[in-house]
Amino acid sequence: MDWLKISVFTQKEAEEIVTALLMEAGAHGVSVEGDNEACAKGGLPWDYLSDEVTKKAPFCVAAFFPCDGNEGAVLDDIQRRIGDVRSMNLGLPLGTLEVKTDVVYEQDWENAWKAYFKPAKISDFFVIKPTWEDYEAKKDEIIIEIDPGMAFGTGNHETTRMCVHLLEEYMEPGMTVIDAGCGSGILSIAAAKLGAQKIYALDLDPVAVEVTSENAALNGCEDVIGAQKSDLLSEVPEGEKADIVVANIIADVVISLNSIAKHYLKVGGMYVCSGIIDSRLGDVRKSIEGEGYKVIQILEDGEWRAIACKYRG
């Protein structure tokens, strides 16, 4: 299948807003890119660029939609949503919000990932290794082998790295984990390799669910990870109580999830949330504390924040 790539030029501070806009419009995958010579050759994701380059390069969020005859309607819908965002007083620099479209052929998409997605150590122990790359683990390193396909998540984003750090800190063998917004399954696989007994890997995007299942099998975790399509935690069995709920999504969705997650957490269980840009940290923390959680730790990486908190019951 070929893909319509819709790029929205914005500012890094508005990344989560534009990402949410595109996902709500039905995107099957999202990447963050700079539009300069260093990354234009293959749509190199922004995460792989040096600090020197990112300071000079325009910032854009690109989303991918199937070329199925509905491209015009999709573009009109996104332009309408951008108009709505322009009219809001969000207190963030939005950039031009200019829209650019391209067609990406399936083979080109695959080759772009293979050219630029390399093994990377993302935490104290975990190394993300794409399936097509060779890598020999060093002492104490834990390998997560993935093929992201059209799902969002290569593991190299700040929000993912912070979530993995927090899982390393709070996970204990035998725990039950809920991964809300599993993407390509990196957090679920990390939890499994840290000894989780049962993991609910949930995502509203059926592509993400499929890719998570495939990556779980690649890592020998398919018996522990149950990936399924779910609106937030709606598909978690009634009465199930997890030791950890982890959510690497965006601030507004985290705020919506705060009141839901506690019903699926054991008293004393940990709630780990990320995808929170610094300007929204206060809003998210206020919501978290209002729902009976105690904030234990806040990690910072660039503009992004991750929160670990305990549910007090």
Coordinates of C-alpha atoms in Angstrom, one line a residue:
M1 CA 0.0 0.0 0.0
D2 CA 1.1 3.6 -0.7
W3 CA 0.8 6.3 1.9
L4 CA -0.2 10.0 1.8
K5 CA 2.3 11.9 4.0
I6 CA 0.9 15.0 5.5
S7 CA 3.5 17.3 7.1
V8 CA 2.5 20.2 9.4
F9 CA 5.2 22.7 10.1
T10 CA 5.1 23.9 13.6
Q11 CA 7.3 24.5 16.7
K12 CA 8.7 21.8 19.0
E13 CA 6.6 23.2 21.9
A14 CA 3.4 22.3 20.0
E15 CA 4.5 18.8 19.0
E16 CA 2.0 17.0 21.2
I17 CA -0.9 19.2 20.0
V18 CA -0.2 18.7 16.3
T19 CA 0.5 15.0 16.9
A20 CA -2.9 14.6 18.6
L21 CA -4.6 16.5 15.8
L22 CA -3.2 14.2 13.2
M23 CA -3.9 11.0 15.2
E24 CA -7.5 12.1 15.7
A25 CA -7.8 12.6 12.0
G26 CA -6.9 8.9 11.5
A27 CA -3.2 8.8 11.0
H28 CA -1.7 5.3 10.8
G29 CA 1.7 6.6 12.0
V30 CA 3.4 9.8 13.0
S31 CA 7.0 10.9 12.9
V32 CA 8.8 14.1 13.9
E33 CA 11.1 15.5 11.3
G34 CA 13.4 18.5 10.4
D35 CA 13.1 19.9 6.9
N36 CA 16.7 20.5 5.9
E37 CA 19.4 18.8 3.8
A38 CA 20.5 16.6 6.7
C39 CA 17.2 14.8 6.9
A40 CA 15.3 15.5 3.8
K41 CA 16.8 12.6 1.9
G42 CA 14.8 9.9 3.6
G43 CA 12.6 11.8 6.0
L44 CA 15.0 11.3 8.8
P45 CA 13.2 11.4 12.1
W46 CA 14.0 14.5 14.2
D47 CA 15.2 12.3 17.1
Y48 CA 18.2 11.2 15.1
L49 CA 19.5 14.8 14.4
S50 CA 22.2 16.5 16.4
D51 CA 21.4 19.5 18.7
E52 CA 23.3 21.7 16.3
V53 CA 21.1 20.7 13.4
T54 CA 17.8 20.9 15.3
K55 CA 18.5 24.5 16.3
K56 CA 18.6 25.5 12.6
A57 CA 16.1 23.2 11.0
P58 CA 12.4 23.9 10.8
F59 CA 10.3 21.5 12.8
C60 CA 7.4 19.5 11.4
V61 CA 5.2 16.6 12.4
A62 CA 4.4 14.2 9.6
A63 CA 1.5 11.7 9.5
F64 CA 0.8 8.8 7.2
F65 CA -2.6 8.0 5.8
P66 CA -3.5 5.2 3.3
C67 CA -3.9 6.1 -0.3
D68 CA -7.4 4.7 -0.6
G69 CA -9.3 7.4 -2.5
N70 CA -10.2 9.5 0.6
E71 CA -7.1 11.6 0.5
G72 CA -9.0 14.8 -0.3
A73 CA -11.4 14.4 2.6
V74 CA -8.5 13.6 5.0
L75 CA -6.7 16.8 3.9
D76 CA -9.8 18.9 4.3
D77 CA -10.4 17.5 7.8
I78 CA -6.8 18.3 8.9
Q79 CA -7.1 21.8 7.5
R80 CA -10.3 22.3 9.5
R81 CA -8.6 21.0 12.7
I82 CA -5.7 23.3 12.1
G83 CA -8.1 26.2 11.8
D84 CA -9.6 25.2 15.2
V85 CA -6.2 25.1 16.8
R86 CA -5.3 28.5 15.4
S87 CA -8.4 30.0 17.0
M88 CA -7.5 28.7 20.5
N89 CA -5.5 30.6 23.0
L90 CA -3.1 27.8 23.9
G91 CA -0.2 29.9 25.1
L92 CA 2.3 28.0 22.9
P93 CA 4.2 29.0 19.8
L94 CA 2.5 27.2 16.9
G95 CA 4.7 28.1 14.0
T96 CA 3.3 28.5 10.5
L97 CA 1.1 25.4 10.6
E98 CA 1.8 25.1 6.9
V99 CA 0.7 21.8 5.4
K100 CA 2.7 19.9 2.8
T101 CA 1.7 16.6 1.2
D102 CA 3.7 13.8 -0.5
V103 CA 3.1 10.3 -1.5
V104 CA 5.3 7.7 0.1
Y105 CA 5.6 4.3 -1.5
E106 CA 5.7 1.3 0.7
Q107 CA 9.2 0.3 -0.3
D108 CA 10.5 3.9 0.3
W109 CA 9.0 3.9 3.8
E110 CA 10.7 0.6 4.7
N111 CA 14.0 1.7 3.3
A112 CA 13.9 5.0 5.2
W113 CA 13.5 3.2 8.5
K114 CA 16.2 0.7 7.6
A115 CA 18.6 3.5 6.7
Y116 CA 18.3 5.6 9.8
F117 CA 17.1 3.4 12.6
K118 CA 20.2 2.0 14.3
P119 CA 20.7 0.2 17.6
A120 CA 20.5 2.6 20.5
K121 CA 21.0 2.3 24.3
I122 CA 18.0 4.1 25.8
S123 CA 18.4 3.4 29.5
D124 CA 20.8 1.9 32.1
F125 CA 20.2 -1.6 30.7
F126 CA 18.0 -1.6 27.5
V127 CA 19.2 -1.4 23.9
I128 CA 16.7 -1.1 21.1
K129 CA 17.8 -3.1 18.1
P130 CA 16.0 -3.1 14.7
T131 CA 15.6 -6.5 13.3
W132 CA 17.8 -5.8 10.3
E133 CA 20.8 -4.6 12.3
D134 CA 23.5 -6.8 14.0
Y135 CA 24.4 -6.0 17.6
E136 CA 26.3 -7.9 20.2
A137 CA 25.0 -7.2 23.7
K138 CA 27.6 -5.9 26.2
K139 CA 27.6 -6.9 29.9
D140 CA 24.3 -6.3 31.6
E141 CA 22.6 -5.0 28.5
I142 CA 19.1 -6.2 27.6
I143 CA 18.1 -6.2 23.9
I144 CA 14.7 -5.3 22.7
E145 CA 14.4 -6.2 19.0
I146 CA 11.7 -4.4 17.1
D147 CA 10.4 -3.6 13.7
P148 CA 8.2 -0.5 14.1
G149 CA 6.4 -1.0 10.8
M150 CA 3.8 1.8 10.5
A151 CA 3.4 2.0 14.3
F152 CA 4.6 5.0 16.2
G153 CA 7.7 4.3 18.4
T154 CA 11.3 3.5 17.8
G155 CA 12.3 3.9 21.4
N156 CA 14.6 6.8 20.8
H157 CA 12.1 9.5 21.9
E158 CA 12.7 11.3 25.2
T159 CA 9.3 10.2 26.5
T160 CA 10.0 6.5 25.8
R161 CA 13.4 6.7 27.4
M162 CA 12.1 8.2 30.6
C163 CA 9.3 5.6 30.8
V164 CA 11.9 2.8 30.5
H165 CA 14.0 4.3 33.2
L166 CA 11.0 4.4 35.5
L167 CA 10.1 0.8 34.7
E168 CA 13.6 -0.2 35.6
E169 CA 13.3 1.6 38.9
Y170 CA 9.8 0.3 40.0
M171 CA 9.3 -3.0 38.2
E172 CA 9.6 -6.2 40.2
P173 CA 9.3 -9.8 39.0
G174 CA 5.7 -11.2 38.9
M175 CA 4.0 -7.9 38.5
T176 CA 0.9 -7.2 36.3
V177 CA 1.4 -4.2 34.0
I178 CA -1.0 -2.2 31.8
D179 CA 0.6 -0.3 28.9
A180 CA -1.9 2.3 27.7
G181 CA -1.0 3.4 24.2
C182 CA 1.4 0.6 23.5
G183 CA 2.6 1.9 20.0
S184 CA 5.2 -0.5 18.8
G185 CA 5.3 -2.4 22.1
I186 CA 8.6 -1.2 23.5
L187 CA 7.4 -0.5 27.1
S188 CA 5.4 -3.8 27.2
I189 CA 8.5 -5.7 26.1
A190 CA 10.7 -3.9 28.6
A191 CA 8.3 -4.8 31.3
A192 CA 8.3 -8.4 30.2
K193 CA 12.0 -8.6 30.2
L194 CA 12.1 -7.1 33.7
G195 CA 9.9 -10.0 34.9
A196 CA 6.3 -9.0 34.5
Q197 CA 3.9 -11.9 34.7
K198 CA 1.1 -10.4 32.7
I199 CA 0.9 -7.3 30.5
Y200 CA -2.1 -5.7 28.9
A201 CA -0.8 -3.8 25.8
L202 CA -3.6 -1.5 24.7
D203 CA -3.9 0.9 21.8
L204 CA -6.7 2.5 19.9
D205 CA -4.8 2.0 16.6
P206 CA -5.2 -1.6 15.3
V207 CA -1.9 -1.2 13.4
A208 CA -0.1 -0.6 16.7
V209 CA -1.8 -3.6 18.2
E210 CA -0.6 -5.8 15.3
V211 CA 2.9 -4.5 15.5
T212 CA 3.1 -4.9 19.3
S213 CA 2.0 -8.5 18.9
E214 CA 4.7 -9.1 16.2
N215 CA 7.4 -7.5 18.3
A216 CA 6.4 -9.4 21.4
A217 CA 6.9 -12.6 19.4
L218 CA 10.3 -11.4 18.1
N219 CA 11.4 -11.0 21.8
G220 CA 9.8 -14.3 23.1
C221 CA 7.3 -12.4 25.2
E222 CA 4.1 -13.4 23.3
D223 CA 2.9 -15.5 26.3
V224 CA 3.1 -12.6 28.7
I225 CA 1.9 -9.7 26.5
G226 CA -1.7 -9.5 25.4
A227 CA -2.1 -6.8 22.8
Q228 CA -5.6 -5.6 22.0
K229 CA -7.4 -2.6 20.5
S230 CA -8.8 -0.6 23.4
D231 CA -10.1 3.0 24.0
L232 CA -7.9 3.8 27.0
L233 CA -8.4 0.9 29.5
S234 CA -11.9 -0.1 28.3
E235 CA -10.8 -3.7 27.4
V236 CA -9.0 -4.5 30.7
P237 CA -11.1 -7.2 32.4
E238 CA -13.4 -5.9 35.1
G239 CA -11.8 -6.4 38.6
E240 CA -8.3 -6.7 37.2
K241 CA -5.8 -4.7 39.4
A242 CA -2.3 -4.0 38.1
D243 CA 0.9 -3.2 39.9
I244 CA 1.9 -0.6 37.3
V245 CA 0.0 1.4 34.7
V246 CA 2.3 3.1 32.2
A247 CA 1.0 5.6 29.7
N248 CA 3.3 7.3 27.2
I249 CA 0.7 9.4 25.3
I250 CA 0.0 13.2 25.4
A251 CA -0.9 15.5 28.3
D252 CA -4.6 15.8 27.5
V253 CA -5.1 12.1 27.2
V254 CA -3.1 11.5 30.4
I255 CA -5.4 13.9 32.2
S256 CA -8.4 11.9 30.9
L257 CA -6.7 8.7 32.0
N258 CA -5.9 9.8 35.5
S259 CA -9.5 9.2 36.8
I260 CA -9.7 5.9 35.0
A261 CA -6.3 4.3 35.8
K262 CA -6.9 4.2 39.6
H263 CA -9.7 1.8 39.2
Y264 CA -7.2 -0.7 37.6
L265 CA -4.4 -0.2 40.1
K266 CA -3.7 -2.0 43.4
V267 CA -3.5 0.3 46.4
G268 CA 0.2 1.3 46.5
G269 CA 0.5 0.6 42.8
M270 CA 2.6 2.8 40.5
Y271 CA 1.2 5.0 37.8
V272 CA 3.8 6.2 35.3
C273 CA 2.9 8.7 32.7
S274 CA 4.8 10.6 30.0
G275 CA 4.3 12.5 26.8
I276 CA 4.0 15.6 28.9
I277 CA 5.6 18.8 27.5
D278 CA 7.0 21.1 30.2
S279 CA 4.3 23.8 29.8
R280 CA 1.6 21.2 30.6
L281 CA 3.3 19.6 33.6
G282 CA 1.4 21.8 36.1
D283 CA -2.0 20.8 34.6
V284 CA -1.1 17.1 34.6
R285 CA 0.3 17.1 38.2
K286 CA -2.8 19.0 39.5
S287 CA -5.1 16.4 37.9
I288 CA -3.0 13.5 39.2
E289 CA -2.9 14.7 42.8
G290 CA -6.7 15.5 42.6
E291 CA -7.3 11.8 41.9
G292 CA -5.6 10.5 45.0
Y293 CA -2.1 9.8 43.6
K294 CA 1.1 10.8 45.4
V295 CA 3.8 12.1 43.0
I296 CA 7.0 10.2 43.8
Q297 CA 9.4 11.3 41.0
I298 CA 9.5 13.6 38.0
L299 CA 12.0 13.0 35.2
E300 CA 13.1 15.7 32.7
D301 CA 14.6 15.2 29.2
G302 CA 14.6 18.3 27.0
E303 CA 11.1 19.8 26.8
W304 CA 9.5 16.5 28.0
R305 CA 8.5 15.3 31.5
A306 CA 7.6 11.9 32.9
I307 CA 5.8 11.4 36.3
A308 CA 5.9 8.4 38.6
C309 CA 3.3 8.4 41.3
K310 CA 1.7 6.0 43.7
Y311 CA -2.0 5.3 44.1
R312 CA -2.9 5.8 47.8
G313 CA -6.4 4.4 47.5

